[in-house]
PDB file of C-alpha atoms in Angstrom:
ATOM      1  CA  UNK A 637     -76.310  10.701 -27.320  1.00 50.00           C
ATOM      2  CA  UNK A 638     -78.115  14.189 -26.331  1.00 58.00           C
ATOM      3  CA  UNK A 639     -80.291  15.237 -23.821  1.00 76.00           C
ATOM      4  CA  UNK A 640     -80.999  13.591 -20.314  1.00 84.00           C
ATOM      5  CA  UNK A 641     -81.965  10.278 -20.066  1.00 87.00           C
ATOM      6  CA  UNK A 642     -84.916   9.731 -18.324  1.00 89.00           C
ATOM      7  CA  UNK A 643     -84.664   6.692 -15.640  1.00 90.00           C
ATOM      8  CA  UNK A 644     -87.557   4.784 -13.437  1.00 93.00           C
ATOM      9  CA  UNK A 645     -85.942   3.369 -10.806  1.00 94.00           C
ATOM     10  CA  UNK A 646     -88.391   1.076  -8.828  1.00 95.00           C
ATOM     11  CA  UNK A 647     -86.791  -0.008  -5.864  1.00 92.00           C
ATOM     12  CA  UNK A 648     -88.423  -0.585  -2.221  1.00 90.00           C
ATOM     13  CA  UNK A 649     -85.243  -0.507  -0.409  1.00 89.00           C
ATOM     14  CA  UNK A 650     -84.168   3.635   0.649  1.00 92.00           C
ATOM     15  CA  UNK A 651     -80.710   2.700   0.777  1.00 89.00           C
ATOM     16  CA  UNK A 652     -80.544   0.600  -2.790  1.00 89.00           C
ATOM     17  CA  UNK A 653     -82.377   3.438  -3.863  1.00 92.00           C
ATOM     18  CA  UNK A 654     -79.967   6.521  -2.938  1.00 93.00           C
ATOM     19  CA  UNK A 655     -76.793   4.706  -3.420  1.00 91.00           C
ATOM     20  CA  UNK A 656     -78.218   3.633  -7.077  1.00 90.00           C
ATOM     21  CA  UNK A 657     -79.423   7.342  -7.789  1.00 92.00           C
ATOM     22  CA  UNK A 658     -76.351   8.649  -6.404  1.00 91.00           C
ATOM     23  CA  UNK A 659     -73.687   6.981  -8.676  1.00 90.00           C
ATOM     24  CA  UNK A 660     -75.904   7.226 -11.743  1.00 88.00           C
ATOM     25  CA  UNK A 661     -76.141  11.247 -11.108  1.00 89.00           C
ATOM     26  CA  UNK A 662     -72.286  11.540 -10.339  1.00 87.00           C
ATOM     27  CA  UNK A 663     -71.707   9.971 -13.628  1.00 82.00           C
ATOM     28  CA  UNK A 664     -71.144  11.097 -17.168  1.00 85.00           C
ATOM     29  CA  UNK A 665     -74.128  10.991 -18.887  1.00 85.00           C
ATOM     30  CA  UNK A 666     -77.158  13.411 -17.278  1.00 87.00           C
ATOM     31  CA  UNK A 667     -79.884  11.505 -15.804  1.00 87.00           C
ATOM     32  CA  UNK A 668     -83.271  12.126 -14.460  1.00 87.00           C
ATOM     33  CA  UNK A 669     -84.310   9.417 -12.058  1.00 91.00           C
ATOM     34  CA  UNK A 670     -87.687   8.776 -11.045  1.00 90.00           C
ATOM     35  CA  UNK A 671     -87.943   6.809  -8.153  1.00 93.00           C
ATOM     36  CA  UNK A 672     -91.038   4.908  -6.663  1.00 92.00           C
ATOM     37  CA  UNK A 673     -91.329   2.042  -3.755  1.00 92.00           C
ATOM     38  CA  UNK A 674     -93.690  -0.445  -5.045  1.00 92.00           C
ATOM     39  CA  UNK A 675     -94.471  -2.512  -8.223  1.00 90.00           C
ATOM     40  CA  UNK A 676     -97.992  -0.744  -8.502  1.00 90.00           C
ATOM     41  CA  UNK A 677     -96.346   2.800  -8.222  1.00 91.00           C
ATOM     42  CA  UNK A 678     -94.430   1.674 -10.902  1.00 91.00           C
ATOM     43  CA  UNK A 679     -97.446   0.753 -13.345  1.00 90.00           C
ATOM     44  CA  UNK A 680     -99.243   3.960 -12.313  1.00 88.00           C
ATOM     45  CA  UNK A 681     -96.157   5.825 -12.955  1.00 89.00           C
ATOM     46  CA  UNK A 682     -95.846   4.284 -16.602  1.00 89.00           C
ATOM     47  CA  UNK A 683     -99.590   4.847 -17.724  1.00 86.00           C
ATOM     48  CA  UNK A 684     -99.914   8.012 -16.106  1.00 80.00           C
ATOM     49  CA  UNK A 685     -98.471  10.307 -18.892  1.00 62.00           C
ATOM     50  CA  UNK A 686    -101.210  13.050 -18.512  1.00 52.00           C
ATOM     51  CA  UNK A 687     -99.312  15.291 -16.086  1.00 55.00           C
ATOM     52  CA  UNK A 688     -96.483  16.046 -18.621  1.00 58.00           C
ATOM     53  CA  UNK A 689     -95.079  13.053 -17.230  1.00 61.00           C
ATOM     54  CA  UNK A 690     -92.970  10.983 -20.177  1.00 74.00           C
ATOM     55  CA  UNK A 691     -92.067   7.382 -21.238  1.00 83.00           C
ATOM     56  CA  UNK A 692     -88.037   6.689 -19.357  1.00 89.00           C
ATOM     57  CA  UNK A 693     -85.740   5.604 -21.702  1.00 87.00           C
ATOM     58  CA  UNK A 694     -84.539   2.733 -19.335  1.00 89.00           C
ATOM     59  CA  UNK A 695     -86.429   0.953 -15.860  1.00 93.00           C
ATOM     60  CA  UNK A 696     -84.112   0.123 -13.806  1.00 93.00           C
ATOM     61  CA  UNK A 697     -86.235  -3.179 -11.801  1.00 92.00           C
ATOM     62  CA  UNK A 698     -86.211  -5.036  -8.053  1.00 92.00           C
ATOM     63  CA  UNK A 699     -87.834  -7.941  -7.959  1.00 91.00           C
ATOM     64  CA  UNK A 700     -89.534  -8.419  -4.457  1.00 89.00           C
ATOM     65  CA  UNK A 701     -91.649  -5.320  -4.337  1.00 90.00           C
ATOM     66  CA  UNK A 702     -94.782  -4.733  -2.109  1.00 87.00           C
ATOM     67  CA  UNK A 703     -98.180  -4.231  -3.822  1.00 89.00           C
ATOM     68  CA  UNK A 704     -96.975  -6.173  -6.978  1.00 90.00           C
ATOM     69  CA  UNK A 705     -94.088  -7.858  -7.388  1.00 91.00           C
ATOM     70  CA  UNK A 706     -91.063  -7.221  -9.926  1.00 90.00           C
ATOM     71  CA  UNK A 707     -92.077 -10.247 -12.229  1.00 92.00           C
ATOM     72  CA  UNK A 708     -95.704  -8.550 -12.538  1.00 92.00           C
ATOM     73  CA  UNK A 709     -94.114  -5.234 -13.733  1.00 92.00           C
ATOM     74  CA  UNK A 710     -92.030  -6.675 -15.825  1.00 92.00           C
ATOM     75  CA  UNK A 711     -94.878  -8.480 -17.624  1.00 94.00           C
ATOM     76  CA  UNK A 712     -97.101  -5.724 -17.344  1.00 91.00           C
ATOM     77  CA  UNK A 713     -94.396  -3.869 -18.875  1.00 91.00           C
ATOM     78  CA  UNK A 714     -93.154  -6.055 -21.575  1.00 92.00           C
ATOM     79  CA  UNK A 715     -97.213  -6.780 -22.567  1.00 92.00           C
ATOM     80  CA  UNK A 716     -98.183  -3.169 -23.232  1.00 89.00           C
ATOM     81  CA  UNK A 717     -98.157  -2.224 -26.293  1.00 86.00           C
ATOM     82  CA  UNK A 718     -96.803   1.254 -25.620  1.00 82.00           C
ATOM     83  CA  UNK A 719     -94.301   0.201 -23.040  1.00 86.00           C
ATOM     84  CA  UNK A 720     -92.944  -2.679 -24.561  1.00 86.00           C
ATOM     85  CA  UNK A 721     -90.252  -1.570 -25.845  1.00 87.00           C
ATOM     86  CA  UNK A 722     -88.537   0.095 -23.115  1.00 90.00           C
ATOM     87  CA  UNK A 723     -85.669  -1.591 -21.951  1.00 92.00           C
ATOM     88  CA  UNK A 724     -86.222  -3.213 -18.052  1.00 93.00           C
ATOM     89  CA  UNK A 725     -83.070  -4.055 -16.216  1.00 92.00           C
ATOM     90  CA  UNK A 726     -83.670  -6.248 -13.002  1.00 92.00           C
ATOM     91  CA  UNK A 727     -81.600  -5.384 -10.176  1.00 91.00           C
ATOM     92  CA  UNK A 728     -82.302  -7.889  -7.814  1.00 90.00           C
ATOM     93  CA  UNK A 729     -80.692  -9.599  -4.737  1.00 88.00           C
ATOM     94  CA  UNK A 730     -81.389 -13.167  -6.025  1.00 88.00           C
ATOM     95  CA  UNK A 731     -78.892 -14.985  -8.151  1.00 86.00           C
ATOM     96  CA  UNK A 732     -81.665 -17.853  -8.069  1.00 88.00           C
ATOM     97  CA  UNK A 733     -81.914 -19.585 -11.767  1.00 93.00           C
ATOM     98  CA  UNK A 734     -85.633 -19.596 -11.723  1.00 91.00           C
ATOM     99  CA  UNK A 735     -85.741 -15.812 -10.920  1.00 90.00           C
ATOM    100  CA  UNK A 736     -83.298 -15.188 -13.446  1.00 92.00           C
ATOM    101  CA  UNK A 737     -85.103 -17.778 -16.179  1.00 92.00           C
ATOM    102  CA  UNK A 738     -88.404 -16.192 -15.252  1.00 92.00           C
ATOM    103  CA  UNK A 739     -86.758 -12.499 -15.813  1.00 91.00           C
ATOM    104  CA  UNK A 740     -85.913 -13.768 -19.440  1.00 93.00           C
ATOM    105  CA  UNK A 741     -88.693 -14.920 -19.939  1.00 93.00           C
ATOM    106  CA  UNK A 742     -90.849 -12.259 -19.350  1.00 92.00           C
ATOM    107  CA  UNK A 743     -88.490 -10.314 -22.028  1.00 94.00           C
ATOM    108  CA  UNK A 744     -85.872  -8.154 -19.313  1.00 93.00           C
ATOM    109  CA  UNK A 745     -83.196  -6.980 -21.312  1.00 91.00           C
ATOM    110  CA  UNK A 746     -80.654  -7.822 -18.548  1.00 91.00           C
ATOM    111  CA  UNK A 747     -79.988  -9.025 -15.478  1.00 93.00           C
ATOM    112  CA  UNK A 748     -77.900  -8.102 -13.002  1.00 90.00           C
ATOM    113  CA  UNK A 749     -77.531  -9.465  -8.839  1.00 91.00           C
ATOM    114  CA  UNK A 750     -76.698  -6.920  -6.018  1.00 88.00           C
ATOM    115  CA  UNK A 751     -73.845  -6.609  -5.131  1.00 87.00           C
ATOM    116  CA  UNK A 752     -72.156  -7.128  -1.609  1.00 88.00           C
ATOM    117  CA  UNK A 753     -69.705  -4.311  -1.542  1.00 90.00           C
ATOM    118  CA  UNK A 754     -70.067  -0.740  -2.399  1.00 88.00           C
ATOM    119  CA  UNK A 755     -67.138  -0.828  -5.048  1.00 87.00           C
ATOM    120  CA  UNK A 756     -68.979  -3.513  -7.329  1.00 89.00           C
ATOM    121  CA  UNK A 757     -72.115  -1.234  -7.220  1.00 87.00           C
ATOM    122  CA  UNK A 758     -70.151   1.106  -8.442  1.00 88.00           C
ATOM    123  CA  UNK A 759     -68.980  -1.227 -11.157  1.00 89.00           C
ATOM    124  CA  UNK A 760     -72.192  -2.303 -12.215  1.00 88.00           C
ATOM    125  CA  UNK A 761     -73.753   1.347 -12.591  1.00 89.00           C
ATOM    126  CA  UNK A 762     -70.490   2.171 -14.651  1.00 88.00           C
ATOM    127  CA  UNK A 763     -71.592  -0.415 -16.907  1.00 85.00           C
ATOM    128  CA  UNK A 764     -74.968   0.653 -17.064  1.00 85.00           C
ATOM    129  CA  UNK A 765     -74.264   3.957 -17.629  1.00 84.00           C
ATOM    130  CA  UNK A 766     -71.930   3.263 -20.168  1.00 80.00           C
ATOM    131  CA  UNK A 767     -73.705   0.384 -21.841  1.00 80.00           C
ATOM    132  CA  UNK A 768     -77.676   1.526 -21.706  1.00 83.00           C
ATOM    133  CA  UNK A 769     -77.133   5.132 -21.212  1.00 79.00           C
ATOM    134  CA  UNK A 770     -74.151   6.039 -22.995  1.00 78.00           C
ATOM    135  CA  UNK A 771     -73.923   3.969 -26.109  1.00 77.00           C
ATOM    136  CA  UNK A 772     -77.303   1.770 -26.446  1.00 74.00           C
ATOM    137  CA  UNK A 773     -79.105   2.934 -29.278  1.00 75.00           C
ATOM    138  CA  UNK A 774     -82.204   2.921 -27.262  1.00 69.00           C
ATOM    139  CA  UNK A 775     -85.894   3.097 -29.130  1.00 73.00           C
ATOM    140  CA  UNK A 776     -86.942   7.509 -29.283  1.00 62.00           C
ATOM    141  CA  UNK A 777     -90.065   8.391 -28.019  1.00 60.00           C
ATOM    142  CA  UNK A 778     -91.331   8.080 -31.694  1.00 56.00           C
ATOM    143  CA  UNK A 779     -90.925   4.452 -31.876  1.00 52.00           C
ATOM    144  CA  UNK A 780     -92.733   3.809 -28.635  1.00 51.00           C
ATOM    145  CA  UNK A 781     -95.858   5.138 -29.669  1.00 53.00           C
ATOM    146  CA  UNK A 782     -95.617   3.077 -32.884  1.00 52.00           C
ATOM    147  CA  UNK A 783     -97.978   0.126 -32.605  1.00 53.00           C
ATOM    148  CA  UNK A 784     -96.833  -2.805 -34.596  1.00 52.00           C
ATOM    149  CA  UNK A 785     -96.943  -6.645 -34.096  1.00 52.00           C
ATOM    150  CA  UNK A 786     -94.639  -9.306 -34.606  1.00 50.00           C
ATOM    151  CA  UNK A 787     -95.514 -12.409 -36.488  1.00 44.00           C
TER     152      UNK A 787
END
């Protein structure tokens, strides 16, 4: 893997937030983390590419969000034809089996609960650095702009 990988983090919570952006950056692989509060700061973020902003190679997804809710990003998301193909991890608080089933769904490439304790955080963004950052052969910025469709 070269180069930074380039992270939207969409999470309302400030504390989630830092703690999540903090263990990520004191890792091993070089990240640049975008963070915004709400699912439609999210969207905006996504289709706003005009200000030299580009595509992350990973969203990193709560699910209760004001404005729009996780679920509707994630469809949004998963429905667009140049976003599609970025991997969404939800990072939620819920271990409900409809949330999770409805996650799937909607096409999230994983799922993971919050954690309770600040060591299993810590575990959890070890193995997302290491799995989605480090040695997933994510899609290149190429591949997102292809258009194709699946029959």
């Amino acid at each position: 893997m070269n180069g930074t990988r380039k992270i939207l983090l969409v999470e309302d919570n400030l504390a989630d937030a830092y703690l999540t952006k903090h263990v990520l950056n004191s890792g091993t692989v070089e990240c640049d983390i975008q963070v915004v509060h709400d699912g439609e700061a999210a969207i905006n973020y996504l289709l706003n590419r005009e200000n030299g902003i580009q595509i992350p190679d990973l969203v990193i997804l709560d699910l209760n969000l004001p404005k729009k809710d996780g679920r509707e990003v994630l469809k949004e998301i998963k429905n667009h034809p140049k976003l599609r193909r970025i991997p969404v991890l939800v990072y939620s608080t819920s271990s409900a089996v409809i949330d999770i089933s409805q996650c799937y769904d909607l096409h999230a490439n994983c799922y993971y609960k919050k954690p309770f304790h600040l060591d299993d955080l810590i575990l959890i963004l070890r193995s997302v650095e290491q799995d989605w950052l480090k040695f997933a052969q994510l899609p290149t910025k190429d591949a997102l702009e292809v258009h194709t469709t699946v029959s």
